[in-house]
């Protein structure tokens, strides 16, 4: 219950900040901005921004200080969902319980809404709101970290492999590459960027990186399991899609039971990675456990 209250409080902080970052606009670009806001406010869990703030808190920082980075992470995540749903990628009709962006705004505007969100993320990261309160060298390192995690060495590489290997034989190494890149990279960058902006030393950054990698992989295994065991109404997206599209997933390669065991082991390892942290890292410990229990 304590975790639920924590998540709610942080989600509300993020939602207010996102609204301020991207207000509705009048004029010729108003429909583009509406498309960006449509997906941004379609009801996401805000996991990545919350991890960023929890990462800052765990090292004694102020979560409000890292809000521009937290919002940037949600912009990048939302762009990736819009593009992933496009007919040229996974061609999905439902996301976050609502019709996908291209179903409402058409393919071209959905593509551009994603482009707009991705680009604006870096505008947020480089804004004075961050660099006036955090050493600019730290901000630059965080921009490097997040762009690396989002781009062709991170999430984009994972997405490329996901699409390229649909229906093809895969082994455990490819599966791990796919999941650590497509999902794990941005989740790791979220928690590490929060800690870095709050002044974490090298040892703490290493511990956070370890924690992020473990929960990122566990989170994607949960996603794979929910695609089989979850329901569309709760998840807000179609289930059974992985099997239909012959995606490479943990259950398809290892079976459901083994996938659950691997996920539990990863969560234990994630919590162990934080053993040198005090009670301020409790939300991160709880979030790791929540990954196993989540239903959406
Ligand atoms: C298009 C470059 C590009 C990348 C797309 C995120 C992604 C990569 C694809 C979405 C499909 C998918 C199942 C990805 C795995 C990551 C994942 C579980 C995304 C959903 O994240 P949640 O559950 O979503 O945090 P909400 O809606 O709560 O924010």
PDB file of C-alpha atoms and ligand atoms in Angstrom:
ATOM      1  CA  UNK A   1       0.000   0.000   0.000  1.00  0.00           C
ATOM      2  CA  UNK A   2       2.857   2.399   0.831  1.00  0.00           C
ATOM      3  CA  UNK A   3       4.226   1.844  -2.660  1.00  0.00           C
ATOM      4  CA  UNK A   4       0.841   2.598  -4.231  1.00  0.00           C
ATOM      5  CA  UNK A   5       0.696   5.941  -2.371  1.00  0.00           C
ATOM      6  CA  UNK A   6       4.274   6.726  -3.439  1.00  0.00           C
ATOM      7  CA  UNK A   7       3.516   5.907  -7.092  1.00  0.00           C
ATOM      8  CA  UNK A   8       0.344   8.007  -7.024  1.00  0.00           C
ATOM      9  CA  UNK A   9       2.097  11.042  -5.538  1.00  0.00           C
ATOM     10  CA  UNK A  10       4.943  10.834  -8.040  1.00  0.00           C
ATOM     11  CA  UNK A  11       2.608  10.159 -10.979  1.00  0.00           C
ATOM     12  CA  UNK A  12       0.685  13.344 -10.139  1.00  0.00           C
ATOM     13  CA  UNK A  13       3.933  15.336  -9.982  1.00  0.00           C
ATOM     14  CA  UNK A  14       4.938  13.967 -13.383  1.00  0.00           C
ATOM     15  CA  UNK A  15       1.533  14.614 -14.930  1.00  0.00           C
ATOM     16  CA  UNK A  16       1.562  18.257 -13.801  1.00  0.00           C
ATOM     17  CA  UNK A  17       5.099  18.735 -15.113  1.00  0.00           C
ATOM     18  CA  UNK A  18       4.280  17.071 -18.459  1.00  0.00           C
ATOM     19  CA  UNK A  19       1.265  19.318 -18.880  1.00  0.00           C
ATOM     20  CA  UNK A  20       3.434  22.390 -18.283  1.00  0.00           C
ATOM     21  CA  UNK A  21       6.121  21.104 -20.704  1.00  0.00           C
ATOM     22  CA  UNK A  22       3.685  20.629 -23.571  1.00  0.00           C
ATOM     23  CA  UNK A  23       0.664  22.940 -23.395  1.00  0.00           C
ATOM     24  CA  UNK A  24      -2.011  22.938 -26.105  1.00  0.00           C
ATOM     25  CA  UNK A  25      -1.131  25.330 -28.922  1.00  0.00           C
ATOM     26  CA  UNK A  26      -3.142  27.594 -31.201  1.00  0.00           C
ATOM     27  CA  UNK A  27      -2.193  28.026 -34.842  1.00  0.00           C
ATOM     28  CA  UNK A  28      -1.127  25.794 -37.736  1.00  0.00           C
ATOM     29  CA  UNK A  29       0.740  23.236 -35.568  1.00  0.00           C
ATOM     30  CA  UNK A  30      -2.133  22.805 -33.109  1.00  0.00           C
ATOM     31  CA  UNK A  31      -3.157  19.377 -34.426  1.00  0.00           C
ATOM     32  CA  UNK A  32       0.415  18.074 -34.181  1.00  0.00           C
ATOM     33  CA  UNK A  33       0.601  19.217 -30.550  1.00  0.00           C
ATOM     34  CA  UNK A  34      -2.818  17.638 -29.900  1.00  0.00           C
ATOM     35  CA  UNK A  35      -1.478  14.356 -31.303  1.00  0.00           C
ATOM     36  CA  UNK A  36       1.597  14.562 -29.051  1.00  0.00           C
ATOM     37  CA  UNK A  37      -0.591  15.289 -26.013  1.00  0.00           C
ATOM     38  CA  UNK A  38      -3.110  12.574 -26.935  1.00  0.00           C
ATOM     39  CA  UNK A  39      -0.514   9.832 -26.455  1.00  0.00           C
ATOM     40  CA  UNK A  40       1.301  11.548 -23.602  1.00  0.00           C
ATOM     41  CA  UNK A  41      -1.903  11.735 -21.539  1.00  0.00           C
ATOM     42  CA  UNK A  42      -3.425   8.416 -22.564  1.00  0.00           C
ATOM     43  CA  UNK A  43      -2.821   6.942 -19.092  1.00  0.00           C
ATOM     44  CA  UNK A  44       0.704   5.532 -18.861  1.00  0.00           C
ATOM     45  CA  UNK A  45       2.100   4.262 -15.569  1.00  0.00           C
ATOM     46  CA  UNK A  46       4.959   6.841 -15.664  1.00  0.00           C
ATOM     47  CA  UNK A  47       7.415   4.143 -14.589  1.00  0.00           C
ATOM     48  CA  UNK A  48      10.479   5.736 -16.202  1.00  0.00           C
ATOM     49  CA  UNK A  49       9.985   9.246 -14.736  1.00  0.00           C
ATOM     50  CA  UNK A  50       9.196   7.723 -11.342  1.00  0.00           C
ATOM     51  CA  UNK A  51      12.386   5.655 -11.504  1.00  0.00           C
ATOM     52  CA  UNK A  52      14.337   8.805 -12.343  1.00  0.00           C
ATOM     53  CA  UNK A  53      12.929  10.607  -9.286  1.00  0.00           C
ATOM     54  CA  UNK A  54      13.361   7.548  -7.052  1.00  0.00           C
ATOM     55  CA  UNK A  55      16.984   7.260  -8.242  1.00  0.00           C
ATOM     56  CA  UNK A  56      17.573  10.863  -7.166  1.00  0.00           C
ATOM     57  CA  UNK A  57      15.899  10.311  -3.789  1.00  0.00           C
ATOM     58  CA  UNK A  58      17.886   7.147  -3.125  1.00  0.00           C
ATOM     59  CA  UNK A  59      21.108   9.182  -3.101  1.00  0.00           C
ATOM     60  CA  UNK A  60      19.607  11.996  -0.998  1.00  0.00           C
ATOM     61  CA  UNK A  61      18.529  14.271  -3.873  1.00  0.00           C
ATOM     62  CA  UNK A  62      15.361  16.282  -4.444  1.00  0.00           C
ATOM     63  CA  UNK A  63      12.982  14.542  -6.875  1.00  0.00           C
ATOM     64  CA  UNK A  64      11.598  17.886  -8.065  1.00  0.00           C
ATOM     65  CA  UNK A  65      15.084  18.846  -9.252  1.00  0.00           C
ATOM     66  CA  UNK A  66      15.169  16.043 -11.828  1.00  0.00           C
ATOM     67  CA  UNK A  67      11.645  16.608 -13.190  1.00  0.00           C
ATOM     68  CA  UNK A  68      12.844  17.956 -16.587  1.00  0.00           C
ATOM     69  CA  UNK A  69      14.825  14.726 -17.104  1.00  0.00           C
ATOM     70  CA  UNK A  70      11.908  12.642 -15.822  1.00  0.00           C
ATOM     71  CA  UNK A  71       9.593  14.322 -18.361  1.00  0.00           C
ATOM     72  CA  UNK A  72      12.146  13.862 -21.144  1.00  0.00           C
ATOM     73  CA  UNK A  73      12.202  10.109 -20.433  1.00  0.00           C
ATOM     74  CA  UNK A  74       8.409   9.912 -20.683  1.00  0.00           C
ATOM     75  CA  UNK A  75       8.503  11.882 -23.965  1.00  0.00           C
ATOM     76  CA  UNK A  76      11.001   9.375 -25.395  1.00  0.00           C
ATOM     77  CA  UNK A  77       9.022   6.393 -24.118  1.00  0.00           C
ATOM     78  CA  UNK A  78       5.761   7.770 -25.562  1.00  0.00           C
ATOM     79  CA  UNK A  79       7.389   8.413 -28.942  1.00  0.00           C
ATOM     80  CA  UNK A  80       8.603   4.796 -28.986  1.00  0.00           C
ATOM     81  CA  UNK A  81       5.083   3.496 -28.306  1.00  0.00           C
ATOM     82  CA  UNK A  82       3.550   5.656 -31.065  1.00  0.00           C
ATOM     83  CA  UNK A  83       6.124   4.475 -33.612  1.00  0.00           C
ATOM     84  CA  UNK A  84       5.933   0.856 -32.426  1.00  0.00           C
ATOM     85  CA  UNK A  85       2.161   0.846 -33.047  1.00  0.00           C
ATOM     86  CA  UNK A  86       2.411   2.170 -36.622  1.00  0.00           C
ATOM     87  CA  UNK A  87       1.314  -0.122 -39.481  1.00  0.00           C
ATOM     88  CA  UNK A  88       4.949  -0.358 -40.681  1.00  0.00           C
ATOM     89  CA  UNK A  89       5.963  -1.722 -37.273  1.00  0.00           C
ATOM     90  CA  UNK A  90       3.594  -3.710 -35.032  1.00  0.00           C
ATOM     91  CA  UNK A  91       0.367  -2.311 -36.496  1.00  0.00           C
ATOM     92  CA  UNK A  92      -1.613  -2.142 -33.258  1.00  0.00           C
ATOM     93  CA  UNK A  93      -5.006  -0.511 -32.768  1.00  0.00           C
ATOM     94  CA  UNK A  94      -5.076  -0.172 -28.993  1.00  0.00           C
ATOM     95  CA  UNK A  95      -2.566   1.378 -26.597  1.00  0.00           C
ATOM     96  CA  UNK A  96      -3.021   2.558 -23.020  1.00  0.00           C
ATOM     97  CA  UNK A  97      -6.685   1.572 -23.410  1.00  0.00           C
ATOM     98  CA  UNK A  98      -7.291   3.993 -26.281  1.00  0.00           C
ATOM     99  CA  UNK A  99      -7.128   3.839 -30.085  1.00  0.00           C
ATOM    100  CA  UNK A 100      -3.504   4.205 -31.171  1.00  0.00           C
ATOM    101  CA  UNK A 101      -2.230   7.536 -32.475  1.00  0.00           C
ATOM    102  CA  UNK A 102      -2.323   6.603 -36.177  1.00  0.00           C
ATOM    103  CA  UNK A 103      -5.931   5.379 -35.817  1.00  0.00           C
ATOM    104  CA  UNK A 104      -6.948   8.831 -34.589  1.00  0.00           C
ATOM    105  CA  UNK A 105      -4.557  11.174 -36.407  1.00  0.00           C
ATOM    106  CA  UNK A 106      -3.418   9.131 -39.430  1.00  0.00           C
ATOM    107  CA  UNK A 107      -0.010   7.570 -40.081  1.00  0.00           C
ATOM    108  CA  UNK A 108       1.827  10.745 -41.078  1.00  0.00           C
ATOM    109  CA  UNK A 109       0.781  12.832 -38.094  1.00  0.00           C
ATOM    110  CA  UNK A 110       1.411   9.909 -35.708  1.00  0.00           C
ATOM    111  CA  UNK A 111       4.937   9.562 -37.102  1.00  0.00           C
ATOM    112  CA  UNK A 112       5.490  13.292 -36.670  1.00  0.00           C
ATOM    113  CA  UNK A 113       3.997  13.308 -33.159  1.00  0.00           C
ATOM    114  CA  UNK A 114       6.619  10.699 -32.233  1.00  0.00           C
ATOM    115  CA  UNK A 115       9.364  12.735 -33.914  1.00  0.00           C
ATOM    116  CA  UNK A 116       8.198  15.838 -32.063  1.00  0.00           C
ATOM    117  CA  UNK A 117       8.233  14.077 -28.685  1.00  0.00           C
ATOM    118  CA  UNK A 118      11.693  12.579 -29.229  1.00  0.00           C
ATOM    119  CA  UNK A 119      13.198  15.888 -30.273  1.00  0.00           C
ATOM    120  CA  UNK A 120      11.493  17.871 -27.524  1.00  0.00           C
ATOM    121  CA  UNK A 121      12.925  15.458 -24.956  1.00  0.00           C
ATOM    122  CA  UNK A 122      16.402  16.787 -25.723  1.00  0.00           C
ATOM    123  CA  UNK A 123      15.151  20.344 -25.630  1.00  0.00           C
ATOM    124  CA  UNK A 124      13.867  19.647 -22.089  1.00  0.00           C
ATOM    125  CA  UNK A 125      17.158  18.046 -21.074  1.00  0.00           C
ATOM    126  CA  UNK A 126      19.151  21.029 -22.311  1.00  0.00           C
ATOM    127  CA  UNK A 127      16.813  23.651 -20.836  1.00  0.00           C
ATOM    128  CA  UNK A 128      18.060  26.118 -18.189  1.00  0.00           C
ATOM    129  CA  UNK A 129      15.562  24.597 -15.744  1.00  0.00           C
ATOM    130  CA  UNK A 130      18.044  21.755 -15.379  1.00  0.00           C
ATOM    131  CA  UNK A 131      21.411  23.391 -16.062  1.00  0.00           C
ATOM    132  CA  UNK A 132      20.705  26.302 -13.705  1.00  0.00           C
ATOM    133  CA  UNK A 133      20.277  23.881 -10.805  1.00  0.00           C
ATOM    134  CA  UNK A 134      22.688  21.069 -11.715  1.00  0.00           C
ATOM    135  CA  UNK A 135      26.307  21.375 -12.880  1.00  0.00           C
ATOM    136  CA  UNK A 136      26.212  21.643 -16.709  1.00  0.00           C
ATOM    137  CA  UNK A 137      28.898  18.897 -17.016  1.00  0.00           C
ATOM    138  CA  UNK A 138      26.524  16.529 -15.209  1.00  0.00           C
ATOM    139  CA  UNK A 139      23.659  17.536 -17.481  1.00  0.00           C
ATOM    140  CA  UNK A 140      25.837  16.822 -20.520  1.00  0.00           C
ATOM    141  CA  UNK A 141      26.732  13.368 -19.165  1.00  0.00           C
ATOM    142  CA  UNK A 142      23.045  12.637 -18.627  1.00  0.00           C
ATOM    143  CA  UNK A 143      22.180  13.782 -22.152  1.00  0.00           C
ATOM    144  CA  UNK A 144      24.859  11.371 -23.419  1.00  0.00           C
ATOM    145  CA  UNK A 145      23.489   8.576 -21.260  1.00  0.00           C
ATOM    146  CA  UNK A 146      19.856   9.045 -22.329  1.00  0.00           C
ATOM    147  CA  UNK A 147      20.611   9.543 -26.035  1.00  0.00           C
ATOM    148  CA  UNK A 148      22.768   6.391 -25.982  1.00  0.00           C
ATOM    149  CA  UNK A 149      19.988   4.408 -24.300  1.00  0.00           C
ATOM    150  CA  UNK A 150      17.323   5.662 -26.716  1.00  0.00           C
ATOM    151  CA  UNK A 151      19.272   5.376 -29.970  1.00  0.00           C
ATOM    152  CA  UNK A 152      20.873   2.727 -32.162  1.00  0.00           C
ATOM    153  CA  UNK A 153      23.023   1.410 -29.302  1.00  0.00           C
ATOM    154  CA  UNK A 154      19.927   1.013 -27.121  1.00  0.00           C
ATOM    155  CA  UNK A 155      16.172   0.985 -27.671  1.00  0.00           C
ATOM    156  CA  UNK A 156      16.277   1.529 -31.452  1.00  0.00           C
ATOM    157  CA  UNK A 157      18.653  -1.455 -31.814  1.00  0.00           C
ATOM    158  CA  UNK A 158      16.274  -3.593 -29.744  1.00  0.00           C
ATOM    159  CA  UNK A 159      13.326  -2.554 -31.875  1.00  0.00           C
ATOM    160  CA  UNK A 160      15.247  -3.301 -35.092  1.00  0.00           C
ATOM    161  CA  UNK A 161      16.113  -6.802 -33.854  1.00  0.00           C
ATOM    162  CA  UNK A 162      12.533  -7.329 -32.670  1.00  0.00           C
ATOM    163  CA  UNK A 163      11.205  -6.654 -36.157  1.00  0.00           C
ATOM    164  CA  UNK A 164      14.022  -8.292 -38.098  1.00  0.00           C
ATOM    165  CA  UNK A 165      13.782 -11.606 -36.223  1.00  0.00           C
ATOM    166  CA  UNK A 166       9.985 -11.989 -36.126  1.00  0.00           C
ATOM    167  CA  UNK A 167       9.201 -15.608 -36.949  1.00  0.00           C
ATOM    168  CA  UNK A 168      12.881 -16.541 -37.158  1.00  0.00           C
ATOM    169  CA  UNK A 169      14.764 -18.975 -34.928  1.00  0.00           C
ATOM    170  CA  UNK A 170      16.395 -17.351 -31.894  1.00  0.00           C
ATOM    171  CA  UNK A 171      18.655 -18.351 -29.019  1.00  0.00           C
ATOM    172  CA  UNK A 172      18.989 -17.088 -25.448  1.00  0.00           C
ATOM    173  CA  UNK A 173      21.736 -14.591 -26.375  1.00  0.00           C
ATOM    174  CA  UNK A 174      19.567 -12.929 -29.029  1.00  0.00           C
ATOM    175  CA  UNK A 175      16.598 -12.868 -26.666  1.00  0.00           C
ATOM    176  CA  UNK A 176      18.688 -11.145 -24.000  1.00  0.00           C
ATOM    177  CA  UNK A 177      20.052  -8.637 -26.522  1.00  0.00           C
ATOM    178  CA  UNK A 178      16.528  -7.828 -27.660  1.00  0.00           C
ATOM    179  CA  UNK A 179      15.072  -7.311 -24.189  1.00  0.00           C
ATOM    180  CA  UNK A 180      18.017  -5.477 -22.641  1.00  0.00           C
ATOM    181  CA  UNK A 181      18.056  -3.046 -25.582  1.00  0.00           C
ATOM    182  CA  UNK A 182      14.366  -2.590 -26.420  1.00  0.00           C
ATOM    183  CA  UNK A 183      13.164  -2.148 -22.845  1.00  0.00           C
ATOM    184  CA  UNK A 184      16.079  -2.378 -20.436  1.00  0.00           C
ATOM    185  CA  UNK A 185      18.224   0.442 -21.832  1.00  0.00           C
ATOM    186  CA  UNK A 186      15.737   3.279 -21.204  1.00  0.00           C
ATOM    187  CA  UNK A 187      14.688   1.880 -17.819  1.00  0.00           C
ATOM    188  CA  UNK A 188      18.354   1.716 -16.744  1.00  0.00           C
ATOM    189  CA  UNK A 189      18.990   5.243 -18.036  1.00  0.00           C
ATOM    190  CA  UNK A 190      15.961   6.467 -16.072  1.00  0.00           C
ATOM    191  CA  UNK A 191      17.191   5.365 -12.678  1.00  0.00           C
ATOM    192  CA  UNK A 192      20.851   6.165 -13.365  1.00  0.00           C
ATOM    193  CA  UNK A 193      20.130   9.656 -14.722  1.00  0.00           C
ATOM    194  CA  UNK A 194      18.153  10.550 -11.589  1.00  0.00           C
ATOM    195  CA  UNK A 195      20.992   9.388  -9.354  1.00  0.00           C
ATOM    196  CA  UNK A 196      23.636  11.143 -11.459  1.00  0.00           C
ATOM    197  CA  UNK A 197      21.769  14.468 -11.499  1.00  0.00           C
ATOM    198  CA  UNK A 198      21.451  14.210  -7.719  1.00  0.00           C
ATOM    199  CA  UNK A 199      25.235  13.901  -7.440  1.00  0.00           C
ATOM    200  CA  UNK A 200      25.762  10.128  -7.007  1.00  0.00           C
ATOM    201  CA  UNK A 201      29.434   9.050  -6.876  1.00  0.00           C
ATOM    202  CA  UNK A 202      30.847   6.415  -9.242  1.00  0.00           C
ATOM    203  CA  UNK A 203      30.139   3.457  -6.928  1.00  0.00           C
ATOM    204  CA  UNK A 204      26.501   4.485  -6.542  1.00  0.00           C
ATOM    205  CA  UNK A 205      26.126   5.021 -10.291  1.00  0.00           C
ATOM    206  CA  UNK A 206      27.478   1.478 -10.812  1.00  0.00           C
ATOM    207  CA  UNK A 207      25.019   0.050  -8.286  1.00  0.00           C
ATOM    208  CA  UNK A 208      22.125   1.909  -9.907  1.00  0.00           C
ATOM    209  CA  UNK A 209      23.195   0.644 -13.334  1.00  0.00           C
ATOM    210  CA  UNK A 210      23.171  -2.926 -12.023  1.00  0.00           C
ATOM    211  CA  UNK A 211      19.739  -2.378 -10.432  1.00  0.00           C
ATOM    212  CA  UNK A 212      18.361  -0.822 -13.645  1.00  0.00           C
ATOM    213  CA  UNK A 213      19.611  -3.637 -15.865  1.00  0.00           C
ATOM    214  CA  UNK A 214      18.049  -6.289 -13.653  1.00  0.00           C
ATOM    215  CA  UNK A 215      14.652  -4.600 -13.324  1.00  0.00           C
ATOM    216  CA  UNK A 216      14.623  -3.636 -17.005  1.00  0.00           C
ATOM    217  CA  UNK A 217      14.946  -7.261 -18.030  1.00  0.00           C
ATOM    218  CA  UNK A 218      12.494  -8.420 -15.348  1.00  0.00           C
ATOM    219  CA  UNK A 219       9.999  -5.777 -16.534  1.00  0.00           C
ATOM    220  CA  UNK A 220      10.136  -7.074 -20.105  1.00  0.00           C
ATOM    221  CA  UNK A 221       9.753 -10.689 -18.942  1.00  0.00           C
ATOM    222  CA  UNK A 222       6.618  -9.541 -17.088  1.00  0.00           C
ATOM    223  CA  UNK A 223       5.435  -7.913 -20.307  1.00  0.00           C
ATOM    224  CA  UNK A 224       5.959 -11.198 -22.164  1.00  0.00           C
ATOM    225  CA  UNK A 225       4.100 -13.142 -19.468  1.00  0.00           C
ATOM    226  CA  UNK A 226       1.239 -10.611 -19.357  1.00  0.00           C
ATOM    227  CA  UNK A 227       0.852 -10.940 -23.115  1.00  0.00           C
ATOM    228  CA  UNK A 228      -0.135 -14.561 -22.395  1.00  0.00           C
ATOM    229  CA  UNK A 229      -1.764 -14.385 -18.963  1.00  0.00           C
ATOM    230  CA  UNK A 230      -3.073 -10.795 -18.822  1.00  0.00           C
ATOM    231  CA  UNK A 231      -6.318  -9.379 -20.166  1.00  0.00           C
ATOM    232  CA  UNK A 232      -6.831  -6.649 -22.729  1.00  0.00           C
ATOM    233  CA  UNK A 233      -9.124  -4.536 -20.511  1.00  0.00           C
ATOM    234  CA  UNK A 234      -6.544  -4.271 -17.701  1.00  0.00           C
ATOM    235  CA  UNK A 235      -3.493  -3.965 -19.938  1.00  0.00           C
ATOM    236  CA  UNK A 236      -5.061  -1.453 -22.321  1.00  0.00           C
ATOM    237  CA  UNK A 237      -3.541  -3.270 -25.288  1.00  0.00           C
ATOM    238  CA  UNK A 238      -4.262  -6.450 -27.198  1.00  0.00           C
ATOM    239  CA  UNK A 239      -2.988  -9.661 -25.595  1.00  0.00           C
ATOM    240  CA  UNK A 240      -1.742 -12.695 -27.513  1.00  0.00           C
ATOM    241  CA  UNK A 241       0.002 -10.419 -30.006  1.00  0.00           C
ATOM    242  CA  UNK A 242       3.480 -11.909 -29.407  1.00  0.00           C
ATOM    243  CA  UNK A 243       2.309 -15.406 -30.325  1.00  0.00           C
ATOM    244  CA  UNK A 244       0.365 -14.084 -33.319  1.00  0.00           C
ATOM    245  CA  UNK A 245       3.398 -12.195 -34.657  1.00  0.00           C
ATOM    246  CA  UNK A 246       5.843 -14.960 -33.693  1.00  0.00           C
ATOM    247  CA  UNK A 247       7.881 -12.567 -31.534  1.00  0.00           C
ATOM    248  CA  UNK A 248      10.967 -13.710 -29.672  1.00  0.00           C
ATOM    249  CA  UNK A 249       9.928 -13.787 -26.002  1.00  0.00           C
ATOM    250  CA  UNK A 250      11.039 -15.471 -22.777  1.00  0.00           C
ATOM    251  CA  UNK A 251       7.948 -17.742 -22.582  1.00  0.00           C
ATOM    252  CA  UNK A 252       8.317 -18.781 -26.251  1.00  0.00           C
ATOM    253  CA  UNK A 253      11.966 -19.732 -25.735  1.00  0.00           C
ATOM    254  CA  UNK A 254      12.077 -20.869 -22.091  1.00  0.00           C
ATOM    255  CA  UNK A 255       8.458 -21.644 -21.197  1.00  0.00           C
ATOM    256  CA  UNK A 256       6.267 -19.791 -18.704  1.00  0.00           C
ATOM    257  CA  UNK A 257       7.551 -21.410 -15.486  1.00  0.00           C
ATOM    258  CA  UNK A 258      11.227 -20.891 -16.292  1.00  0.00           C
ATOM    259  CA  UNK A 259      10.505 -17.290 -17.362  1.00  0.00           C
ATOM    260  CA  UNK A 260       8.861 -16.637 -13.985  1.00  0.00           C
ATOM    261  CA  UNK A 261      11.886 -18.116 -12.177  1.00  0.00           C
ATOM    262  CA  UNK A 262      14.328 -15.967 -14.150  1.00  0.00           C
ATOM    263  CA  UNK A 263      12.235 -12.872 -13.399  1.00  0.00           C
ATOM    264  CA  UNK A 264      12.199 -13.637  -9.649  1.00  0.00           C
ATOM    265  CA  UNK A 265      15.961 -14.144  -9.644  1.00  0.00           C
ATOM    266  CA  UNK A 266      16.482 -10.818 -11.436  1.00  0.00           C
ATOM    267  CA  UNK A 267      14.314  -8.989  -8.897  1.00  0.00           C
ATOM    268  CA  UNK A 268      16.324 -10.488  -5.998  1.00  0.00           C
ATOM    269  CA  UNK A 269      19.554  -9.450  -7.717  1.00  0.00           C
ATOM    270  CA  UNK A 270      18.190  -5.938  -8.311  1.00  0.00           C
ATOM    271  CA  UNK A 271      17.354  -5.544  -4.622  1.00  0.00           C
ATOM    272  CA  UNK A 272      20.812  -6.911  -3.690  1.00  0.00           C
ATOM    273  CA  UNK A 273      22.460  -4.321  -5.916  1.00  0.00           C
ATOM    274  CA  UNK A 274      21.080  -1.667  -3.538  1.00  0.00           C
ATOM    275  CA  UNK A 275      22.415  -3.217  -0.335  1.00  0.00           C
ATOM    276  CA  UNK A 276      24.725  -0.298   0.454  1.00  0.00           C
ATOM    277  CA  UNK A 277      21.821   2.200   0.218  1.00  0.00           C
ATOM    278  CA  UNK A 278      19.729   3.274   3.239  1.00  0.00           C
ATOM    279  CA  UNK A 279      15.935   3.537   3.614  1.00  0.00           C
ATOM    280  CA  UNK A 280      15.799   6.277   0.951  1.00  0.00           C
ATOM    281  CA  UNK A 281      16.189   3.501  -1.633  1.00  0.00           C
ATOM    282  CA  UNK A 282      13.114   1.660  -0.294  1.00  0.00           C
ATOM    283  CA  UNK A 283      10.871   2.895  -3.149  1.00  0.00           C
ATOM    284  CA  UNK A 284      13.352   1.377  -5.637  1.00  0.00           C
ATOM    285  CA  UNK A 285      13.309  -1.912  -3.708  1.00  0.00           C
ATOM    286  CA  UNK A 286       9.497  -1.893  -3.711  1.00  0.00           C
ATOM    287  CA  UNK A 287       9.317  -1.028  -7.409  1.00  0.00           C
ATOM    288  CA  UNK A 288      11.531  -4.041  -8.168  1.00  0.00           C
ATOM    289  CA  UNK A 289       9.082  -6.312  -6.322  1.00  0.00           C
ATOM    290  CA  UNK A 290       6.073  -4.640  -7.961  1.00  0.00           C
ATOM    291  CA  UNK A 291       7.423  -5.676 -11.372  1.00  0.00           C
ATOM    292  CA  UNK A 292       6.579  -9.294 -10.555  1.00  0.00           C
ATOM    293  CA  UNK A 293       3.128  -8.482  -9.183  1.00  0.00           C
ATOM    294  CA  UNK A 294       2.015  -5.969 -11.797  1.00  0.00           C
ATOM    295  CA  UNK A 295      -1.107  -6.712 -13.817  1.00  0.00           C
ATOM    296  CA  UNK A 296      -0.638  -3.877 -16.330  1.00  0.00           C
TER     297      UNK A 296
HETATM  298  C1  LIG B   1       9.922   2.501 -32.091  1.00  0.00           C
HETATM  299  C2  LIG B   1      12.349   2.968 -31.564  1.00  0.00           C
HETATM  300  C3  LIG B   1      11.097   2.304 -31.227  1.00  0.00           C
HETATM  301  C4  LIG B   1      11.074   1.531 -30.133  1.00  0.00           C
HETATM  302  C5  LIG B   1       9.899   0.869 -29.636  1.00  0.00           C
HETATM  303  C6  LIG B   1       8.872   0.574 -26.389  1.00  0.00           C
HETATM  304  C7  LIG B   1       9.027  -0.166 -27.669  1.00  0.00           C
HETATM  305  C8  LIG B   1      10.251   0.026 -28.461  1.00  0.00           C
HETATM  306  C9  LIG B   1       8.046  -0.935 -28.140  1.00  0.00           C
HETATM  307  C10 LIG B   1       6.740  -1.094 -27.473  1.00  0.00           C
HETATM  308  C11 LIG B   1       6.357  -2.545 -27.423  1.00  0.00           C
HETATM  309  C12 LIG B   1       6.809  -3.176 -26.199  1.00  0.00           C
HETATM  310  C13 LIG B   1       5.991  -4.239 -25.608  1.00  0.00           C
HETATM  311  C14 LIG B   1       7.922  -2.798 -25.667  1.00  0.00           C
HETATM  312  C15 LIG B   1       8.468  -3.299 -24.493  1.00  0.00           C
HETATM  313  C16 LIG B   1       8.556  -2.157 -23.558  1.00  0.00           C
HETATM  314  C17 LIG B   1       7.315  -1.983 -22.858  1.00  0.00           C
HETATM  315  C18 LIG B   1       6.918  -3.029 -21.905  1.00  0.00           C
HETATM  316  C19 LIG B   1       6.594  -0.922 -23.099  1.00  0.00           C
HETATM  317  C20 LIG B   1       5.402  -0.566 -22.361  1.00  0.00           C
HETATM  318  O1  LIG B   1       5.854   0.160 -21.245  1.00  0.00           O
HETATM  319  P1  LIG B   1       4.923   0.448 -20.017  1.00  0.00           P
HETATM  320  O2  LIG B   1       4.279  -0.827 -19.573  1.00  0.00           O
HETATM  321  O3  LIG B   1       3.810   1.344 -20.710  1.00  0.00           O
HETATM  322  O4  LIG B   1       5.702   1.224 -19.016  1.00  0.00           O
HETATM  323  P2  LIG B   1       2.949   2.569 -20.126  1.00  0.00           P
HETATM  324  O5  LIG B   1       1.823   2.711 -21.118  1.00  0.00           O
HETATM  325  O6  LIG B   1       2.471   2.244 -18.747  1.00  0.00           O
HETATM  326  O7  LIG B   1       3.870   3.754 -20.131  1.00  0.00           O
END
